[in-house]
Amino acid sequence: MSRPFFGGIPTKPDVEKLMDHFSVQEGDVIEHENIIAVIGVEPSSNRYRNVVNAWRKALLTQKNLLLVAIPSVGYKVLTPTERVAHGVDGFVKSGRRIRKNAFLLGLVPDQELSGVDRAKKDHVVRVSIAVLDSMSDGMKQIEPRKPDTLPRPGV
């Protein structure tokens, strides 16, 4: 039998401790040990993740600073250039996810679907193709194709 959940411990006091203790600037790396020293919680706990995620959100909304995780080290405050690269990476990943899901939908046999499901499938595939075309055209306008480093065979 499950135990009732009554909302847990608020993260606000610990987030305020982190905001007061760290005067973060772009390019800073904050190690897990330093965060542990402030809030007194181990990184493997759910409490640590909840507090740090709330802190990351507060830094983004209040100070426009983006913290990203560095595995086994801690967190880094991205510089504007790194934030652009981070955003482009997310954009590219979203395109891959759209492409993969459109492909998987395309594999579903139409004869086993009802009329409504077939219409949903066709619509999502058509919209996915349009979005991917638009994304591709936009990326080409932003950054033209890089020249080949090696000559092509037969040229």
PDB file of C-alpha atoms in Angstrom:
ATOM      1  CA  MET A   1       0.000   0.000   0.000  1.00  0.00           C
ATOM      2  CA  SER A   2       1.335   3.440  -0.863  1.00  0.00           C
ATOM      3  CA  ARG A   3       1.873   6.165   1.700  1.00  0.00           C
ATOM      4  CA  PRO A   4       0.108   9.499   1.268  1.00  0.00           C
ATOM      5  CA  PHE A   5       2.263  12.354  -0.064  1.00  0.00           C
ATOM      6  CA  PHE A   6       1.816  15.731   1.598  1.00  0.00           C
ATOM      7  CA  GLY A   7       4.007  17.921  -0.628  1.00  0.00           C
ATOM      8  CA  GLY A   8       7.448  17.303   0.821  1.00  0.00           C
ATOM      9  CA  ILE A   9       9.971  19.840   2.095  1.00  0.00           C
ATOM     10  CA  PRO A  10       9.965  23.222   0.306  1.00  0.00           C
ATOM     11  CA  THR A  11      13.028  23.937  -1.832  1.00  0.00           C
ATOM     12  CA  LYS A  12      12.868  27.726  -1.426  1.00  0.00           C
ATOM     13  CA  PRO A  13      15.072  27.964   1.731  1.00  0.00           C
ATOM     14  CA  ASP A  14      17.831  25.869   0.135  1.00  0.00           C
ATOM     15  CA  VAL A  15      17.570  27.761  -3.163  1.00  0.00           C
ATOM     16  CA  GLU A  16      17.947  31.029  -1.249  1.00  0.00           C
ATOM     17  CA  LYS A  17      21.043  29.617   0.502  1.00  0.00           C
ATOM     18  CA  LEU A  18      22.555  28.761  -2.890  1.00  0.00           C
ATOM     19  CA  MET A  19      21.652  32.172  -4.359  1.00  0.00           C
ATOM     20  CA  ASP A  20      23.253  33.933  -1.378  1.00  0.00           C
ATOM     21  CA  HIS A  21      26.368  31.746  -1.236  1.00  0.00           C
ATOM     22  CA  PHE A  22      27.289  31.636  -4.930  1.00  0.00           C
ATOM     23  CA  SER A  23      27.787  34.810  -6.925  1.00  0.00           C
ATOM     24  CA  VAL A  24      27.775  32.981 -10.240  1.00  0.00           C
ATOM     25  CA  GLN A  25      28.997  34.546 -13.456  1.00  0.00           C
ATOM     26  CA  GLU A  26      29.197  33.299 -17.010  1.00  0.00           C
ATOM     27  CA  GLY A  27      31.879  30.659 -17.414  1.00  0.00           C
ATOM     28  CA  ASP A  28      31.911  29.585 -13.733  1.00  0.00           C
ATOM     29  CA  VAL A  29      31.998  25.905 -12.810  1.00  0.00           C
ATOM     30  CA  ILE A  30      30.263  24.971  -9.557  1.00  0.00           C
ATOM     31  CA  GLU A  31      31.330  21.604  -8.227  1.00  0.00           C
ATOM     32  CA  HIS A  32      29.021  19.189  -6.447  1.00  0.00           C
ATOM     33  CA  GLU A  33      31.181  19.370  -3.296  1.00  0.00           C
ATOM     34  CA  ASN A  34      30.572  23.106  -3.014  1.00  0.00           C
ATOM     35  CA  ILE A  35      26.808  22.646  -3.376  1.00  0.00           C
ATOM     36  CA  ILE A  36      26.856  19.840  -0.777  1.00  0.00           C
ATOM     37  CA  ALA A  37      28.681  22.154   1.638  1.00  0.00           C
ATOM     38  CA  VAL A  38      25.877  24.722   1.335  1.00  0.00           C
ATOM     39  CA  ILE A  39      22.751  22.552   1.404  1.00  0.00           C
ATOM     40  CA  GLY A  40      24.103  19.430   3.149  1.00  0.00           C
ATOM     41  CA  VAL A  41      22.497  16.889   0.819  1.00  0.00           C
ATOM     42  CA  GLU A  42      24.192  14.169  -1.238  1.00  0.00           C
ATOM     43  CA  PRO A  43      24.064  14.466  -5.062  1.00  0.00           C
ATOM     44  CA  SER A  44      22.556  10.992  -5.419  1.00  0.00           C
ATOM     45  CA  SER A  45      19.406  12.005  -3.525  1.00  0.00           C
ATOM     46  CA  ASN A  46      16.158  13.232  -5.020  1.00  0.00           C
ATOM     47  CA  ARG A  47      16.288  16.208  -2.662  1.00  0.00           C
ATOM     48  CA  TYR A  48      19.599  17.358  -4.194  1.00  0.00           C
ATOM     49  CA  ARG A  49      18.171  17.130  -7.724  1.00  0.00           C
ATOM     50  CA  ASN A  50      15.003  18.990  -6.729  1.00  0.00           C
ATOM     51  CA  VAL A  51      16.894  21.813  -5.017  1.00  0.00           C
ATOM     52  CA  VAL A  52      19.458  22.179  -7.810  1.00  0.00           C
ATOM     53  CA  ASN A  53      16.772  22.149 -10.509  1.00  0.00           C
ATOM     54  CA  ALA A  54      14.842  24.841  -8.625  1.00  0.00           C
ATOM     55  CA  TRP A  55      18.086  26.849  -8.300  1.00  0.00           C
ATOM     56  CA  ARG A  56      18.819  26.469 -12.016  1.00  0.00           C
ATOM     57  CA  LYS A  57      15.322  27.715 -12.826  1.00  0.00           C
ATOM     58  CA  ALA A  58      15.735  30.673 -10.434  1.00  0.00           C
ATOM     59  CA  LEU A  59      19.093  31.609 -11.988  1.00  0.00           C
ATOM     60  CA  LEU A  60      17.582  31.506 -15.463  1.00  0.00           C
ATOM     61  CA  THR A  61      14.481  33.521 -14.604  1.00  0.00           C
ATOM     62  CA  GLN A  62      16.073  36.039 -12.230  1.00  0.00           C
ATOM     63  CA  LYS A  63      19.581  36.498 -13.618  1.00  0.00           C
ATOM     64  CA  ASN A  64      19.356  35.052 -17.144  1.00  0.00           C
ATOM     65  CA  LEU A  65      22.127  32.538 -16.401  1.00  0.00           C
ATOM     66  CA  LEU A  66      21.921  29.009 -17.791  1.00  0.00           C
ATOM     67  CA  LEU A  67      23.419  26.167 -15.736  1.00  0.00           C
ATOM     68  CA  VAL A  68      24.155  22.884 -17.494  1.00  0.00           C
ATOM     69  CA  ALA A  69      25.322  19.675 -15.880  1.00  0.00           C
ATOM     70  CA  ILE A  70      28.889  18.465 -16.215  1.00  0.00           C
ATOM     71  CA  PRO A  71      28.799  14.742 -15.360  1.00  0.00           C
ATOM     72  CA  SER A  72      30.751  13.788 -12.209  1.00  0.00           C
ATOM     73  CA  VAL A  73      31.888  17.399 -11.740  1.00  0.00           C
ATOM     74  CA  GLY A  74      28.980  19.743 -11.136  1.00  0.00           C
ATOM     75  CA  TYR A  75      27.430  22.537 -13.180  1.00  0.00           C
ATOM     76  CA  LYS A  76      28.694  25.171 -15.568  1.00  0.00           C
ATOM     77  CA  VAL A  77      27.237  28.622 -16.222  1.00  0.00           C
ATOM     78  CA  LEU A  78      27.242  28.945 -20.006  1.00  0.00           C
ATOM     79  CA  THR A  79      28.651  31.973 -21.772  1.00  0.00           C
ATOM     80  CA  PRO A  80      26.529  33.559 -24.534  1.00  0.00           C
ATOM     81  CA  THR A  81      28.502  31.704 -27.222  1.00  0.00           C
ATOM     82  CA  GLU A  82      28.036  28.397 -25.390  1.00  0.00           C
ATOM     83  CA  ARG A  83      24.338  29.137 -24.962  1.00  0.00           C
ATOM     84  CA  VAL A  84      23.968  29.561 -28.724  1.00  0.00           C
ATOM     85  CA  ALA A  85      25.751  26.243 -29.314  1.00  0.00           C
ATOM     86  CA  HIS A  86      23.553  24.613 -26.652  1.00  0.00           C
ATOM     87  CA  GLY A  87      20.418  25.971 -28.336  1.00  0.00           C
ATOM     88  CA  VAL A  88      21.525  24.804 -31.781  1.00  0.00           C
ATOM     89  CA  ASP A  89      22.271  21.337 -30.388  1.00  0.00           C
ATOM     90  CA  GLY A  90      18.759  21.181 -28.910  1.00  0.00           C
ATOM     91  CA  PHE A  91      17.302  22.303 -32.230  1.00  0.00           C
ATOM     92  CA  VAL A  92      19.203  19.586 -34.107  1.00  0.00           C
ATOM     93  CA  LYS A  93      18.135  16.956 -31.546  1.00  0.00           C
ATOM     94  CA  SER A  94      14.504  17.975 -31.922  1.00  0.00           C
ATOM     95  CA  GLY A  95      14.811  17.554 -35.696  1.00  0.00           C
ATOM     96  CA  ARG A  96      16.194  14.065 -35.221  1.00  0.00           C
ATOM     97  CA  ARG A  97      13.312  13.163 -32.901  1.00  0.00           C
ATOM     98  CA  ILE A  98      10.750  14.478 -35.390  1.00  0.00           C
ATOM     99  CA  ARG A  99      12.417  12.531 -38.218  1.00  0.00           C
ATOM    100  CA  LYS A 100      12.545   9.316 -36.186  1.00  0.00           C
ATOM    101  CA  ASN A 101       8.902   9.538 -35.089  1.00  0.00           C
ATOM    102  CA  ALA A 102       7.710  10.339 -38.617  1.00  0.00           C
ATOM    103  CA  PHE A 103       9.660   7.310 -39.877  1.00  0.00           C
ATOM    104  CA  LEU A 104       8.148   5.060 -37.185  1.00  0.00           C
ATOM    105  CA  LEU A 105       4.647   6.314 -37.996  1.00  0.00           C
ATOM    106  CA  GLY A 106       5.290   5.635 -41.669  1.00  0.00           C
ATOM    107  CA  LEU A 107       5.936   1.973 -40.843  1.00  0.00           C
ATOM    108  CA  VAL A 108       2.464   1.468 -39.345  1.00  0.00           C
ATOM    109  CA  PRO A 109       0.290  -0.478 -41.831  1.00  0.00           C
ATOM    110  CA  ASP A 110      -2.746   1.565 -42.921  1.00  0.00           C
ATOM    111  CA  GLN A 111      -5.024  -1.445 -43.360  1.00  0.00           C
ATOM    112  CA  GLU A 112      -4.904  -2.147 -39.589  1.00  0.00           C
ATOM    113  CA  LEU A 113      -5.985   1.402 -38.651  1.00  0.00           C
ATOM    114  CA  SER A 114      -9.416   2.927 -38.268  1.00  0.00           C
ATOM    115  CA  GLY A 115     -10.292   5.971 -40.359  1.00  0.00           C
ATOM    116  CA  VAL A 116      -9.554   8.367 -37.482  1.00  0.00           C
ATOM    117  CA  ASP A 117      -6.202   6.760 -36.659  1.00  0.00           C
ATOM    118  CA  ARG A 118      -5.208   6.751 -40.336  1.00  0.00           C
ATOM    119  CA  ALA A 119      -6.064  10.460 -40.583  1.00  0.00           C
ATOM    120  CA  LYS A 120      -3.997  11.195 -37.432  1.00  0.00           C
ATOM    121  CA  LYS A 121      -1.051   9.255 -38.811  1.00  0.00           C
ATOM    122  CA  ASP A 122      -1.187  10.943 -42.229  1.00  0.00           C
ATOM    123  CA  HIS A 123      -1.513  14.386 -40.676  1.00  0.00           C
ATOM    124  CA  VAL A 124       1.450  13.942 -38.315  1.00  0.00           C
ATOM    125  CA  VAL A 125       3.645  12.544 -41.099  1.00  0.00           C
ATOM    126  CA  ARG A 126       2.738  15.445 -43.452  1.00  0.00           C
ATOM    127  CA  VAL A 127       3.323  18.055 -40.743  1.00  0.00           C
ATOM    128  CA  SER A 128       6.615  16.397 -39.745  1.00  0.00           C
ATOM    129  CA  ILE A 129       7.872  16.509 -43.318  1.00  0.00           C
ATOM    130  CA  ALA A 130       6.897  20.188 -43.617  1.00  0.00           C
ATOM    131  CA  VAL A 131       8.616  21.041 -40.317  1.00  0.00           C
ATOM    132  CA  LEU A 132      11.770  19.160 -41.294  1.00  0.00           C
ATOM    133  CA  ASP A 133      11.877  20.904 -44.689  1.00  0.00           C
ATOM    134  CA  SER A 134      11.463  24.268 -43.012  1.00  0.00           C
ATOM    135  CA  MET A 135      14.152  23.470 -40.433  1.00  0.00           C
ATOM    136  CA  SER A 136      16.544  22.358 -43.155  1.00  0.00           C
ATOM    137  CA  ASP A 137      15.956  25.483 -45.260  1.00  0.00           C
ATOM    138  CA  GLY A 138      16.388  27.703 -42.212  1.00  0.00           C
ATOM    139  CA  MET A 139      19.657  26.078 -41.214  1.00  0.00           C
ATOM    140  CA  LYS A 140      20.986  26.450 -44.772  1.00  0.00           C
ATOM    141  CA  GLN A 141      20.196  30.174 -44.678  1.00  0.00           C
ATOM    142  CA  ILE A 142      21.890  30.615 -41.304  1.00  0.00           C
ATOM    143  CA  GLU A 143      24.973  28.551 -42.037  1.00  0.00           C
ATOM    144  CA  PRO A 144      25.750  27.593 -45.638  1.00  0.00           C
ATOM    145  CA  ARG A 145      27.157  24.161 -46.383  1.00  0.00           C
ATOM    146  CA  LYS A 146      30.788  23.789 -45.441  1.00  0.00           C
ATOM    147  CA  PRO A 147      33.185  22.984 -48.283  1.00  0.00           C
ATOM    148  CA  ASP A 148      34.403  19.415 -48.467  1.00  0.00           C
ATOM    149  CA  THR A 149      37.807  18.959 -46.879  1.00  0.00           C
ATOM    150  CA  LEU A 150      38.744  16.135 -49.195  1.00  0.00           C
ATOM    151  CA  PRO A 151      38.139  16.139 -52.938  1.00  0.00           C
ATOM    152  CA  ARG A 152      35.281  13.942 -54.082  1.00  0.00           C
ATOM    153  CA  PRO A 153      36.233  10.811 -56.003  1.00  0.00           C
ATOM    154  CA  GLY A 154      36.216  11.335 -59.741  1.00  0.00           C
ATOM    155  CA  VAL A 155      36.333  15.121 -59.549  1.00  0.00           C
TER     156      VAL A 155
END
